[in-house]
PDB file of C-alpha atoms (C1' of nucleotides) in Angstrom:
ATOM      1  CA  MET P   9     116.019 125.344  86.479  1.00 28.00           C
ATOM      2  CA  ASP P  10     112.723 126.276  88.086  1.00 29.00           C
ATOM      3  CA  ARG P  11     110.625 126.007  85.016  1.00 28.00           C
ATOM      4  CA  PRO P  12     107.150 124.550  85.555  1.00 31.00           C
ATOM      5  CA  HIS P  13     106.707 120.963  84.650  1.00 30.00           C
ATOM      6  CA  VAL P  14     103.575 119.368  83.165  1.00 32.00           C
ATOM      7  CA  PRO P  15     101.223 118.671  86.095  1.00 32.00           C
ATOM      8  CA  SER P  16     102.062 115.150  87.333  1.00 35.00           C
ATOM      9  CA  ALA P  17      99.521 112.433  87.171  1.00 34.00           C
ATOM     10  CA  ARG P  18     101.537 110.276  89.449  1.00 37.00           C
ATOM     11  CA  SER P  19     100.102 109.072  92.632  1.00 42.00           C
ATOM     12  CA  PRO P  20     100.986 110.761  95.882  1.00 43.00           C
ATOM     13  CA  PRO P  21     104.361 109.740  97.222  1.00 41.00           C
ATOM     14  CA  LYS P  22     104.412 106.893  99.730  1.00 44.00           C
ATOM     15  CA  SER P  23     106.184 109.151 102.143  1.00 46.00           C
ATOM     16  CA  ILE P  24     105.320 109.665 105.735  1.00 47.00           C
ATOM     17  CA  MET P  25     105.967 113.346 105.856  1.00 67.00           C
ATOM     18  CA  ALA P  26     106.856 113.382 109.467  1.00 83.00           C
ATOM     19  CA  GLU P  27     107.006 117.093 109.965  1.00 88.00           C
ATOM     20  CA  LEU P  28     106.298 119.034 113.210  1.00 92.00           C
ATOM     21  CA  PRO P  29     102.515 118.244 113.377  1.00 91.00           C
ATOM     22  CA  GLU P  30     102.987 114.588 112.879  1.00 89.00           C
ATOM     23  CA  VAL P  31     105.880 114.353 115.307  1.00 91.00           C
ATOM     24  CA  GLU P  32     103.953 116.416 117.872  1.00 92.00           C
ATOM     25  CA  THR P  33     100.959 114.122 117.511  1.00 90.00           C
ATOM     26  CA  MET P  34     103.266 111.147 118.085  1.00 90.00           C
ATOM     27  CA  ARG P  35     104.834 112.912 121.101  1.00 93.00           C
ATOM     28  CA  ARG P  36     101.481 113.459 122.787  1.00 93.00           C
ATOM     29  CA  ASP P  37     100.333 109.955 122.223  1.00 92.00           C
ATOM     30  CA  LEU P  38     103.580 108.495 123.408  1.00 94.00           C
ATOM     31  CA  GLU P  39     103.715 110.701 126.418  1.00 95.00           C
ATOM     32  CA  ARG P  40     100.272 109.481 127.475  1.00 96.00           C
ATOM     33  CA  GLU P  41     100.955 105.813 126.801  1.00 96.00           C
ATOM     34  CA  VAL P  42     104.593 105.218 127.843  1.00 96.00           C
ATOM     35  CA  ALA P  43     105.623 107.913 130.345  1.00 97.00           C
ATOM     36  CA  GLY P  44     106.370 106.202 133.597  1.00 98.00           C
ATOM     37  CA  ARG P  45     106.682 102.772 131.999  1.00 98.00           C
ATOM     38  CA  ARG P  46     109.863 100.681 132.245  1.00 98.00           C
ATOM     39  CA  ILE P  47     111.573  99.259 129.198  1.00 98.00           C
ATOM     40  CA  VAL P  48     112.070  95.590 130.086  1.00 98.00           C
ATOM     41  CA  SER P  49     113.856  94.589 126.948  1.00 96.00           C
ATOM     42  CA  THR P  50     115.126  96.041 123.696  1.00 95.00           C
ATOM     43  CA  ARG P  51     115.376  94.140 120.486  1.00 94.00           C
ATOM     44  CA  ILE P  52     117.277  95.373 117.467  1.00 93.00           C
ATOM     45  CA  ALA P  53     116.276  93.858 114.161  1.00 91.00           C
ATOM     46  CA  GLN P  54     118.384  96.121 111.953  1.00 89.00           C
ATOM     47  CA  THR P  55     121.303  98.348 112.836  1.00 89.00           C
ATOM     48  CA  ARG P  56     121.056 100.740 109.845  1.00 87.00           C
ATOM     49  CA  MET P  57     119.225 103.463 111.806  1.00 89.00           C
ATOM     50  CA  LEU P  58     121.473 103.410 114.809  1.00 91.00           C
ATOM     51  CA  GLY P  59     123.747 106.163 113.577  1.00 85.00           C
ATOM     52  CA  GLY P  60     126.884 104.219 114.274  1.00 84.00           C
ATOM     53  CA  GLN P  61     125.912 103.300 117.805  1.00 89.00           C
ATOM     54  CA  SER P  62     126.404  99.661 118.543  1.00 91.00           C
ATOM     55  CA  PRO P  63     123.334  97.568 119.284  1.00 92.00           C
ATOM     56  CA  GLU P  64     125.059  96.472 122.542  1.00 93.00           C
ATOM     57  CA  GLU P  65     125.399 100.056 123.696  1.00 94.00           C
ATOM     58  CA  LEU P  66     121.835 100.964 122.794  1.00 94.00           C
ATOM     59  CA  THR P  67     120.517  97.925 124.563  1.00 95.00           C
ATOM     60  CA  ARG P  68     122.709  98.519 127.562  1.00 96.00           C
ATOM     61  CA  ARG P  69     121.355 102.079 128.004  1.00 96.00           C
ATOM     62  CA  THR P  70     117.682 101.282 127.418  1.00 96.00           C
ATOM     63  CA  ASP P  71     117.078  97.870 129.056  1.00 97.00           C
ATOM     64  CA  GLY P  72     115.536  98.188 132.503  1.00 97.00           C
ATOM     65  CA  VAL P  73     115.224 101.982 132.530  1.00 98.00           C
ATOM     66  CA  ILE P  74     112.088 104.008 133.022  1.00 98.00           C
ATOM     67  CA  ILE P  75     110.826 106.450 130.388  1.00 97.00           C
ATOM     68  CA  ARG P  76     110.333 109.666 132.321  1.00 97.00           C
ATOM     69  CA  ALA P  77     108.800 111.858 129.656  1.00 97.00           C
ATOM     70  CA  VAL P  78     108.492 112.344 125.879  1.00 96.00           C
ATOM     71  CA  SER P  79     109.435 115.643 124.285  1.00 95.00           C
ATOM     72  CA  ARG P  80     109.983 117.009 120.827  1.00 94.00           C
ATOM     73  CA  ARG P  81     112.569 119.333 119.232  1.00 94.00           C
ATOM     74  CA  GLY P  82     111.854 120.094 115.570  1.00 93.00           C
ATOM     75  CA  LYS P  83     111.217 116.728 113.908  1.00 93.00           C
ATOM     76  CA  PHE P  84     113.153 114.847 116.674  1.00 93.00           C
ATOM     77  CA  LEU P  85     111.215 112.744 119.173  1.00 94.00           C
ATOM     78  CA  LEU P  86     113.033 112.570 122.570  1.00 95.00           C
ATOM     79  CA  LEU P  87     112.217 109.852 125.071  1.00 96.00           C
ATOM     80  CA  HIS P  88     113.781 110.902 128.328  1.00 96.00           C
ATOM     81  CA  LEU P  89     115.074 107.918 130.244  1.00 96.00           C
ATOM     82  CA  ALA P  90     115.984 107.621 133.882  1.00 95.00           C
ATOM     83  CA  PRO P  91     118.295 108.932 135.107  1.00 95.00           C
ATOM     84  CA  SER P  92     119.697 111.083 132.366  1.00 94.00           C
ATOM     85  CA  ASP P  93     119.988 109.414 128.921  1.00 95.00           C
ATOM     86  CA  THR P  94     117.624 110.250 126.132  1.00 96.00           C
ATOM     87  CA  LEU P  95     116.483 107.974 123.336  1.00 95.00           C
ATOM     88  CA  LEU P  96     116.342 109.994 120.160  1.00 94.00           C
ATOM     89  CA  VAL P  97     114.037 108.960 117.351  1.00 93.00           C
ATOM     90  CA  HIS P  98     113.931 110.655 113.958  1.00 92.00           C
ATOM     91  CA  ARG P  99     111.483 109.265 111.556  1.00 87.00           C
ATOM     92  CA  GLY P 100     113.191 110.398 108.430  1.00 85.00           C
ATOM     93  CA  MET P 101     110.696 110.145 105.614  1.00 79.00           C
ATOM     94  CA  THR P 102     109.149 106.687 105.981  1.00 81.00           C
ATOM     95  CA  GLY P 103     109.692 105.907 109.656  1.00 85.00           C
ATOM     96  CA  ASN P 104     106.765 104.940 111.807  1.00 86.00           C
ATOM     97  CA  LEU P 105     106.281 104.163 115.431  1.00 90.00           C
ATOM     98  CA  PHE P 106     103.666 101.706 116.522  1.00 90.00           C
ATOM     99  CA  LEU P 107     102.396 100.614 119.904  1.00 92.00           C
ATOM    100  CA  ARG P 108     101.677  96.894 119.645  1.00 93.00           C
ATOM    101  CA  ASP P 109     100.317  94.211 121.934  1.00 92.00           C
ATOM    102  CA  PRO P 110     102.223  91.001 122.427  1.00 83.00           C
ATOM    103  CA  SER P 111      99.720  89.147 120.237  1.00 86.00           C
ATOM    104  CA  ASP P 112     100.141  91.516 117.292  1.00 88.00           C
ATOM    105  CA  VAL P 113     101.857  90.179 114.237  1.00 88.00           C
ATOM    106  CA  GLU P 114     105.330  91.292 113.502  1.00 86.00           C
ATOM    107  CA  ASP P 115     105.746  94.533 111.567  1.00 84.00           C
ATOM    108  CA  ALA P 116     107.531  94.699 108.287  1.00 81.00           C
ATOM    109  CA  HIS P 117     110.748  96.696 108.340  1.00 86.00           C
ATOM    110  CA  LEU P 118     111.133  96.587 112.081  1.00 90.00           C
ATOM    111  CA  HIS P 119     114.358  98.234 113.268  1.00 92.00           C
ATOM    112  CA  VAL P 120     114.016  98.589 116.996  1.00 94.00           C
ATOM    113  CA  GLY P 121     111.381  97.259 119.485  1.00 94.00           C
ATOM    114  CA  LEU P 122     111.044  98.377 123.108  1.00 96.00           C
ATOM    115  CA  THR P 123     109.035  95.998 125.251  1.00 96.00           C
ATOM    116  CA  LEU P 124     107.435  97.795 128.104  1.00 97.00           C
ATOM    117  CA  ASP P 125     106.600  96.552 131.609  1.00 97.00           C
ATOM    118  CA  ASP P 126     102.915  96.237 130.664  1.00 97.00           C
ATOM    119  CA  GLY P 127     103.806  93.806 127.835  1.00 96.00           C
ATOM    120  CA  ARG P 128     103.199  96.232 124.988  1.00 96.00           C
ATOM    121  CA  GLU P 129     105.951  97.085 122.547  1.00 95.00           C
ATOM    122  CA  VAL P 130     106.982 100.322 120.914  1.00 95.00           C
ATOM    123  CA  ARG P 131     108.155  99.448 117.440  1.00 93.00           C
ATOM    124  CA  VAL P 132     110.239 101.702 115.225  1.00 92.00           C
ATOM    125  CA  CYS P 133     109.697 100.664 111.621  1.00 89.00           C
ATOM    126  CA  ASP P 134     111.229 102.163 108.431  1.00 87.00           C
ATOM    127  CA  HIS P 135     111.500 100.459 105.093  1.00 83.00           C
ATOM    128  CA  ARG P 136     113.990 102.972 103.868  1.00 82.00           C
ATOM    129  CA  GLY P 137     116.063 103.610 106.992  1.00 82.00           C
ATOM    130  CA  PHE P 138     116.484 107.333 106.622  1.00 83.00           C
ATOM    131  CA  GLY P 139     115.560 107.872 110.226  1.00 87.00           C
ATOM    132  CA  GLU P 140     117.608 107.472 113.361  1.00 91.00           C
ATOM    133  CA  VAL P 141     117.297 105.716 116.700  1.00 93.00           C
ATOM    134  CA  ARG P 142     120.092 106.428 119.134  1.00 93.00           C
ATOM    135  CA  VAL P 143     120.711 106.957 122.799  1.00 94.00           C
ATOM    136  CA  LEU P 144     122.124 110.448 123.682  1.00 94.00           C
ATOM    137  CA  ALA P 145     123.813 111.738 126.837  1.00 93.00           C
ATOM    138  CA  GLU P 146     122.574 115.037 128.226  1.00 93.00           C
ATOM    139  CA  ALA P 147     125.311 117.034 126.559  1.00 91.00           C
ATOM    140  CA  GLU P 148     124.426 115.598 123.151  1.00 92.00           C
ATOM    141  CA  VAL P 149     120.716 116.603 123.630  1.00 93.00           C
ATOM    142  CA  ASP P 150     121.786 120.088 124.603  1.00 91.00           C
ATOM    143  CA  ALA P 151     123.859 120.276 121.448  1.00 90.00           C
ATOM    144  CA  LEU P 152     120.994 119.122 119.322  1.00 91.00           C
ATOM    145  CA  ARG P 153     118.649 121.600 120.916  1.00 91.00           C
ATOM    146  CA  ALA P 154     121.147 124.441 120.374  1.00 90.00           C
ATOM    147  CA  ARG P 155     121.861 123.566 116.815  1.00 90.00           C
ATOM    148  CA  LEU P 156     118.270 123.720 115.626  1.00 93.00           C
ATOM    149  CA  GLY P 157     116.378 126.896 114.921  1.00 93.00           C
ATOM    150  CA  PRO P 158     113.511 128.109 117.053  1.00 94.00           C
ATOM    151  CA  GLU P 159     110.328 126.155 117.462  1.00 95.00           C
ATOM    152  CA  PRO P 160     107.817 127.745 115.147  1.00 95.00           C
ATOM    153  CA  LEU P 161     104.935 127.336 117.559  1.00 96.00           C
ATOM    154  CA  ARG P 162     106.704 128.985 120.466  1.00 95.00           C
ATOM    155  CA  PRO P 163     106.982 132.692 121.200  1.00 95.00           C
ATOM    156  CA  GLU P 164     110.644 132.883 120.286  1.00 93.00           C
ATOM    157  CA  PHE P 165     109.676 132.384 116.606  1.00 95.00           C
ATOM    158  CA  THR P 166     108.706 135.985 115.817  1.00 95.00           C
ATOM    159  CA  ALA P 167     108.164 137.900 112.604  1.00 96.00           C
ATOM    160  CA  ASP P 168     111.221 139.945 113.504  1.00 95.00           C
ATOM    161  CA  TYR P 169     113.353 136.835 113.822  1.00 95.00           C
ATOM    162  CA  LEU P 170     112.272 135.596 110.435  1.00 95.00           C
ATOM    163  CA  THR P 171     112.817 138.959 108.871  1.00 95.00           C
ATOM    164  CA  GLY P 172     116.305 139.131 110.227  1.00 93.00           C
ATOM    165  CA  GLN P 173     117.163 135.682 108.981  1.00 94.00           C
ATOM    166  CA  LEU P 174     115.814 136.131 105.544  1.00 95.00           C
ATOM    167  CA  ALA P 175     117.046 139.647 104.940  1.00 94.00           C
ATOM    168  CA  ARG P 176     120.681 138.665 104.741  1.00 90.00           C
ATOM    169  CA  ARG P 177     120.289 135.456 102.815  1.00 94.00           C
ATOM    170  CA  THR P 178     120.327 135.018  99.077  1.00 93.00           C
ATOM    171  CA  ALA P 179     119.126 131.389  98.887  1.00 94.00           C
ATOM    172  CA  LEU P 180     115.598 130.475  97.797  1.00 94.00           C
ATOM    173  CA  VAL P 181     113.080 131.084 100.458  1.00 95.00           C
ATOM    174  CA  LYS P 182     111.944 127.496 100.191  1.00 94.00           C
ATOM    175  CA  ALA P 183     115.466 126.192 100.771  1.00 94.00           C
ATOM    176  CA  LEU P 184     115.767 128.363 103.893  1.00 95.00           C
ATOM    177  CA  LEU P 185     112.434 127.229 105.345  1.00 95.00           C
ATOM    178  CA  LEU P 186     113.505 123.620 104.952  1.00 94.00           C
ATOM    179  CA  ASN P 187     116.739 124.386 106.787  1.00 93.00           C
ATOM    180  CA  GLN P 188     116.231 123.105 110.276  1.00 93.00           C
ATOM    181  CA  ASN P 189     118.870 125.416 111.667  1.00 93.00           C
ATOM    182  CA  LEU P 190     116.778 128.474 110.710  1.00 94.00           C
ATOM    183  CA  VAL P 191     113.428 127.204 111.981  1.00 95.00           C
ATOM    184  CA  ALA P 192     112.876 123.664 113.281  1.00 94.00           C
ATOM    185  CA  GLY P 193     110.125 121.311 112.075  1.00 92.00           C
ATOM    186  CA  LEU P 194     109.064 122.450 108.673  1.00 93.00           C
ATOM    187  CA  GLY P 195     109.172 120.019 105.798  1.00 91.00           C
ATOM    188  CA  ASN P 196     107.887 119.942 102.218  1.00 91.00           C
ATOM    189  CA  ILE P 197     104.177 119.847 102.982  1.00 90.00           C
ATOM    190  CA  TYR P 198     103.991 122.811 105.375  1.00 92.00           C
ATOM    191  CA  VAL P 199     106.564 124.913 103.510  1.00 94.00           C
ATOM    192  CA  ASP P 200     104.382 124.718 100.368  1.00 94.00           C
ATOM    193  CA  GLU P 201     101.189 125.295 102.343  1.00 94.00           C
ATOM    194  CA  ALA P 202     102.703 128.367 104.071  1.00 95.00           C
ATOM    195  CA  LEU P 203     104.226 129.838 100.914  1.00 96.00           C
ATOM    196  CA  TRP P 204     100.874 129.511  99.116  1.00 95.00           C
ATOM    197  CA  THR P 205      99.062 131.087 102.055  1.00 96.00           C
ATOM    198  CA  ALA P 206     101.467 134.030 102.021  1.00 96.00           C
ATOM    199  CA  ARG P 207     101.383 134.189  98.177  1.00 96.00           C
ATOM    200  CA  ILE P 208     105.126 133.720  97.852  1.00 96.00           C
ATOM    201  CA  HIS P 209     106.830 131.843  95.049  1.00 94.00           C
ATOM    202  CA  PRO P 210     109.137 129.157  96.507  1.00 94.00           C
ATOM    203  CA  ALA P 211     111.986 130.207  94.297  1.00 93.00           C
ATOM    204  CA  ARG P 212     111.972 133.832  95.517  1.00 94.00           C
ATOM    205  CA  ARG P 213     115.359 134.867  96.878  1.00 94.00           C
ATOM    206  CA  ALA P 214     114.987 135.336 100.570  1.00 95.00           C
ATOM    207  CA  ASN P 215     116.520 138.867 100.600  1.00 94.00           C
ATOM    208  CA  THR P 216     114.076 140.084  98.002  1.00 94.00           C
ATOM    209  CA  LEU P 217     111.076 139.677 100.297  1.00 95.00           C
ATOM    210  CA  GLY P 218     109.784 142.801 101.983  1.00 93.00           C
ATOM    211  CA  PRO P 219     108.513 143.024 105.520  1.00 93.00           C
ATOM    212  CA  ILE P 220     104.925 142.666 104.508  1.00 93.00           C
ATOM    213  CA  HIS P 221     105.596 139.398 102.790  1.00 94.00           C
ATOM    214  CA  VAL P 222     107.795 138.082 105.613  1.00 96.00           C
ATOM    215  CA  GLY P 223     105.059 139.019 108.071  1.00 96.00           C
ATOM    216  CA  ALA P 224     102.493 137.136 106.032  1.00 96.00           C
ATOM    217  CA  LEU P 225     104.842 134.204 105.776  1.00 96.00           C
ATOM    218  CA  HIS P 226     105.504 134.148 109.520  1.00 96.00           C
ATOM    219  CA  ALA P 227     101.718 134.165 110.252  1.00 96.00           C
ATOM    220  CA  ALA P 228     101.157 131.479 107.623  1.00 96.00           C
ATOM    221  CA  ILE P 229     103.706 129.171 109.101  1.00 96.00           C
ATOM    222  CA  VAL P 230     102.155 129.440 112.573  1.00 96.00           C
ATOM    223  CA  ASP P 231      98.632 129.087 111.272  1.00 95.00           C
ATOM    224  CA  VAL P 232      99.253 126.094 109.018  1.00 94.00           C
ATOM    225  CA  LEU P 233     101.204 124.218 111.681  1.00 94.00           C
ATOM    226  CA  SER P 234      98.697 125.026 114.447  1.00 94.00           C
ATOM    227  CA  GLU P 235      95.752 123.841 112.390  1.00 93.00           C
ATOM    228  CA  SER P 236      97.435 120.613 111.420  1.00 91.00           C
ATOM    229  CA  VAL P 237      98.449 119.860 115.022  1.00 91.00           C
ATOM    230  CA  VAL P 238      94.777 120.219 116.057  1.00 91.00           C
ATOM    231  CA  ARG P 239      93.937 117.682 113.279  1.00 88.00           C
ATOM    232  CA  ARG P 240      96.625 115.262 114.352  1.00 84.00           C
ATOM    233  CA  GLY P 241      98.745 115.856 111.355  1.00 83.00           C
ATOM    234  CA  THR P 242      98.564 115.099 107.643  1.00 74.00           C
ATOM    235  CA  THR P 243      97.989 111.563 106.367  1.00 64.00           C
ATOM    236  CA  PHE P 244      99.638 111.061 103.064  1.00 60.00           C
ATOM    237  CA  SER P 245      99.232 107.722 101.489  1.00 53.00           C
ATOM    238  CA  ASP P 246      99.967 105.031 104.123  1.00 50.00           C
ATOM    239  CA  TYR P 247     100.955 107.162 107.092  1.00 54.00           C
ATOM    240  CA  LYS P 248      99.402 106.107 110.333  1.00 61.00           C
ATOM    241  CA  ASP P 249      99.716 107.275 113.880  1.00 69.00           C
ATOM    242  CA  LEU P 250     100.802 105.322 116.926  1.00 72.00           C
ATOM    243  CA  TYR P 251      97.459 103.459 116.862  1.00 74.00           C
ATOM    244  CA  GLY P 252      97.409 102.919 113.147  1.00 68.00           C
ATOM    245  CA  ARG P 253      94.923 105.699 112.607  1.00 70.00           C
ATOM    246  CA  PRO P 254      95.239 108.389 109.885  1.00 65.00           C
ATOM    247  CA  GLY P 255      95.740 111.993 110.682  1.00 70.00           C
ATOM    248  CA  GLY P 256      92.974 114.468 109.932  1.00 67.00           C
ATOM    249  CA  HIS P 257      94.621 117.292 108.078  1.00 70.00           C
ATOM    250  CA  SER P 258      94.891 115.703 104.590  1.00 69.00           C
ATOM    251  CA  SER P 259      91.606 116.943 103.260  1.00 69.00           C
ATOM    252  CA  PHE P 260      92.445 120.460 104.475  1.00 81.00           C
ATOM    253  CA  LEU P 261      95.605 120.870 102.395  1.00 88.00           C
ATOM    254  CA  ARG P 262      95.352 123.977 100.284  1.00 92.00           C
ATOM    255  CA  VAL P 263      97.955 123.411  97.667  1.00 92.00           C
ATOM    256  CA  PHE P 264     100.252 120.488  98.414  1.00 90.00           C
ATOM    257  CA  HIS P 265      99.999 117.807  95.765  1.00 87.00           C
ATOM    258  CA  ARG P 266      96.778 119.186  94.313  1.00 88.00           C
ATOM    259  CA  TYR P 267      98.294 119.240  90.864  1.00 87.00           C
ATOM    260  CA  GLY P 268      95.837 120.317  88.238  1.00 88.00           C
ATOM    261  CA  GLU P 269      93.096 121.059  90.732  1.00 89.00           C
ATOM    262  CA  PRO P 270      91.855 124.694  91.050  1.00 92.00           C
ATOM    263  CA  CYS P 271      93.519 127.050  93.339  1.00 94.00           C
ATOM    264  CA  LEU P 272      91.251 127.717  96.296  1.00 94.00           C
ATOM    265  CA  ARG P 273      91.661 131.473  95.799  1.00 95.00           C
ATOM    266  CA  CYS P 274      91.810 132.125  92.034  1.00 95.00           C
ATOM    267  CA  HIS P 275      90.837 128.760  90.522  1.00 95.00           C
ATOM    268  CA  ALA P 276      93.960 128.532  88.343  1.00 94.00           C
ATOM    269  CA  PRO P 277      95.244 124.958  88.166  1.00 92.00           C
ATOM    270  CA  ILE P 278      97.837 124.113  90.735  1.00 92.00           C
ATOM    271  CA  GLN P 279     101.285 123.340  89.179  1.00 90.00           C
ATOM    272  CA  ARG P 280     104.191 121.222  90.091  1.00 89.00           C
ATOM    273  CA  ILE P 281     107.600 122.819  89.835  1.00 90.00           C
ATOM    274  CA  VAL P 282     111.026 121.952  91.322  1.00 90.00           C
ATOM    275  CA  ALA P 283     112.457 124.563  93.701  1.00 91.00           C
ATOM    276  CA  ALA P 284     115.414 124.033  96.036  1.00 91.00           C
ATOM    277  CA  GLY P 285     115.614 120.528  94.506  1.00 87.00           C
ATOM    278  CA  ARG P 286     112.201 119.601  95.886  1.00 89.00           C
ATOM    279  CA  GLY P 287     108.909 118.971  94.162  1.00 89.00           C
ATOM    280  CA  SER P 288     106.865 122.041  94.947  1.00 92.00           C
ATOM    281  CA  SER P 289     103.134 122.747  94.594  1.00 92.00           C
ATOM    282  CA  ILE P 290     102.269 126.318  93.645  1.00 93.00           C
ATOM    283  CA  CYS P 291      99.495 128.437  92.175  1.00 94.00           C
ATOM    284  CA  PRO P 292     101.130 129.983  89.185  1.00 93.00           C
ATOM    285  CA  VAL P 293      98.835 133.014  89.397  1.00 94.00           C
ATOM    286  CA  CYS P 294      99.008 133.729  93.170  1.00 95.00           C
ATOM    287  CA  GLN P 295     102.666 132.838  93.477  1.00 95.00           C
ATOM    288  CA  THR P 296     104.878 134.551  90.881  1.00 91.00           C
ATOM    289  CA  LEU P 297     108.462 135.469  90.758  1.00 88.00           C
ATOM    290  CA  ALA P 298     107.854 138.670  88.802  1.00 74.00           C
ATOM    291  CA  ALA P 299     104.871 140.141  90.543  1.00 52.00           C
ATOM    292  CA  PRO P 300     105.013 139.405  94.277  1.00 47.00           C
ATOM    293  CA  GLU P 301     102.069 141.704  94.942  1.00 46.00           C
ATOM    294  CA  CYS P 302      99.628 139.425  93.101  1.00 39.00           C
TER     295      CYS P 302
ATOM    296  C1'  DC J   6     130.706 130.919 105.494  1.00 54.00           C
ATOM    297  C1'  DG J   7     126.722 130.607 102.159  1.00 54.00           C
ATOM    298  C1'  DC J   8     124.868 128.154  98.611  1.00 54.00           C
ATOM    299  C1'  DG J   9     123.461 124.289  95.810  1.00 54.00           C
ATOM    300  C1'  DA J  10     124.234 119.775  93.941  1.00 54.00           C
ATOM    301  C1'  DG J  11     124.653 115.084  94.974  1.00 54.00           C
ATOM    302  C1'  DA J  12     124.454 110.974  97.929  1.00 54.00           C
ATOM    303  C1'  DC J  13     121.972 108.004 100.707  1.00 54.00           C
ATOM    304  C1'  DC J  14     117.880 104.379 100.454  1.00 54.00           C
ATOM    305  C1'  DT J  15     113.942 101.397  98.808  1.00 54.00           C
ATOM    306  C1'  DG J  16     109.198 100.747  97.159  1.00 54.00           C
ATOM    307  C1'  DA J  17     105.837 102.189  93.781  1.00 54.00           C
ATOM    308  C1'  DT J  18     104.953 103.150  89.300  1.00 54.00           C
ATOM    309  C1'  DA J  19     105.252 104.559  84.450  1.00 54.00           C
ATOM    310  C1'  DG J  20     106.648 103.118  80.219  1.00 54.00           C
ATOM    311  C1'  DC J  21     108.551 100.068  77.111  1.00 54.00           C
TER     312       DC J  21
ATOM    313  C1'  DT B  12     104.066  89.916  81.781  1.00 54.00           C
ATOM    314  C1'  DG B  13     108.330  91.499  83.148  1.00 54.00           C
ATOM    315  C1'  DC B  14     112.047  94.461  83.210  1.00 54.00           C
ATOM    316  C1'  DT B  15     114.146  99.067  83.873  1.00 54.00           C
ATOM    317  C1'  DA B  16     114.350 103.875  84.870  1.00 54.00           C
ATOM    318  C1'  DT B  17     112.564 107.356  87.567  1.00 54.00           C
ATOM    319  C1'  DC B  18     110.845 109.507  91.548  1.00 54.00           C
ATOM    320  C1'  DA B  19     109.972 110.622  96.376  1.00 54.00           C
ATOM    321  C1'  DG B  20     112.445 113.601 100.167  1.00 54.00           C
ATOM    322  C1'  DG B  21     115.176 114.811 105.224  1.00 54.00           C
ATOM    323  C1'  DT B  22     119.543 115.539 106.151  1.00 54.00           C
ATOM    324  C1'  DC B  23     124.486 115.329 105.507  1.00 54.00           C
ATOM    325  C1'  DT B  24     128.745 116.030 102.796  1.00 54.00           C
ATOM    326  C1'  DC B  25     131.314 118.280  99.695  1.00 54.00           C
ATOM    327  C1'  DG B  26     132.952 121.567  96.176  1.00 54.00           C
ATOM    328  C1'  DC B  27     132.864 126.198  94.678  1.00 54.00           C
TER     329       DC B  27
END
DNA sequence: CGCGAGACCTGATAGC
DNA sequence: TGCTATCAGGTCTCGC
């Protein structure tokens, strides 16, 4: 089922692509802007993203409390409230957080708004509602942290770890890299970027990769994510950061969505295929199933 | 338990 | 011009 398709002339998706670099950028901005502030009121415009939590419970646990700090685990943004609750925000695919002034016009597709003690409002907006906004107790945060795989930009994510995980799995390498329980924070953009960098075809079976390739893949994941964090993430289509500004990594993408454009290494046209059920950007010359040494 | 397909959701767009 | 089918994709659920 992984046969190449005709290169797509479609426009880039209107997706937000909130992967690790974009969520980390959001975390840093939020930490600077809202840590130490008090939430004076919470308004809930839509309940779809609450994950079954009632609006009353959410409001009860957020109103009047201080935001102590903002952290991140994988693609999850965690606003640590006083004394011990945590407001979890997952942006799904199209979710956005904005920091607005009272005079700003209402945002379309608002789900939850947190008015701070300085008058500004953190707004969680998502036209599709794939994301999540929910208050967690300490034990639930611990469970989330434990469930997810290692943070790829921390020392615990080693080449040995990745080798061990991939060696005993028969799934496609792309499917495993997208699995948050194996490594937390990768999504479609950075998986494709890392696989291209390491010259690995996304439909390779994980257990067919040798140590050299896994080593290259590990290094590529770390490099690609680190570079994008420095550039404040990738803007794709209408993605904006907390201040409505685009990220800086878009023009540095090596393969993602460059369909028909020349490979930066060998100049062969970049192709679109489907692997692990996801649109995937590959160089058909550098990334092959048959000749992994290419 | 591992794997992979399908569901969820809505806006943009291609094609008729 | 207007309608419809298709696609995008993070994560969860379910069947094998």
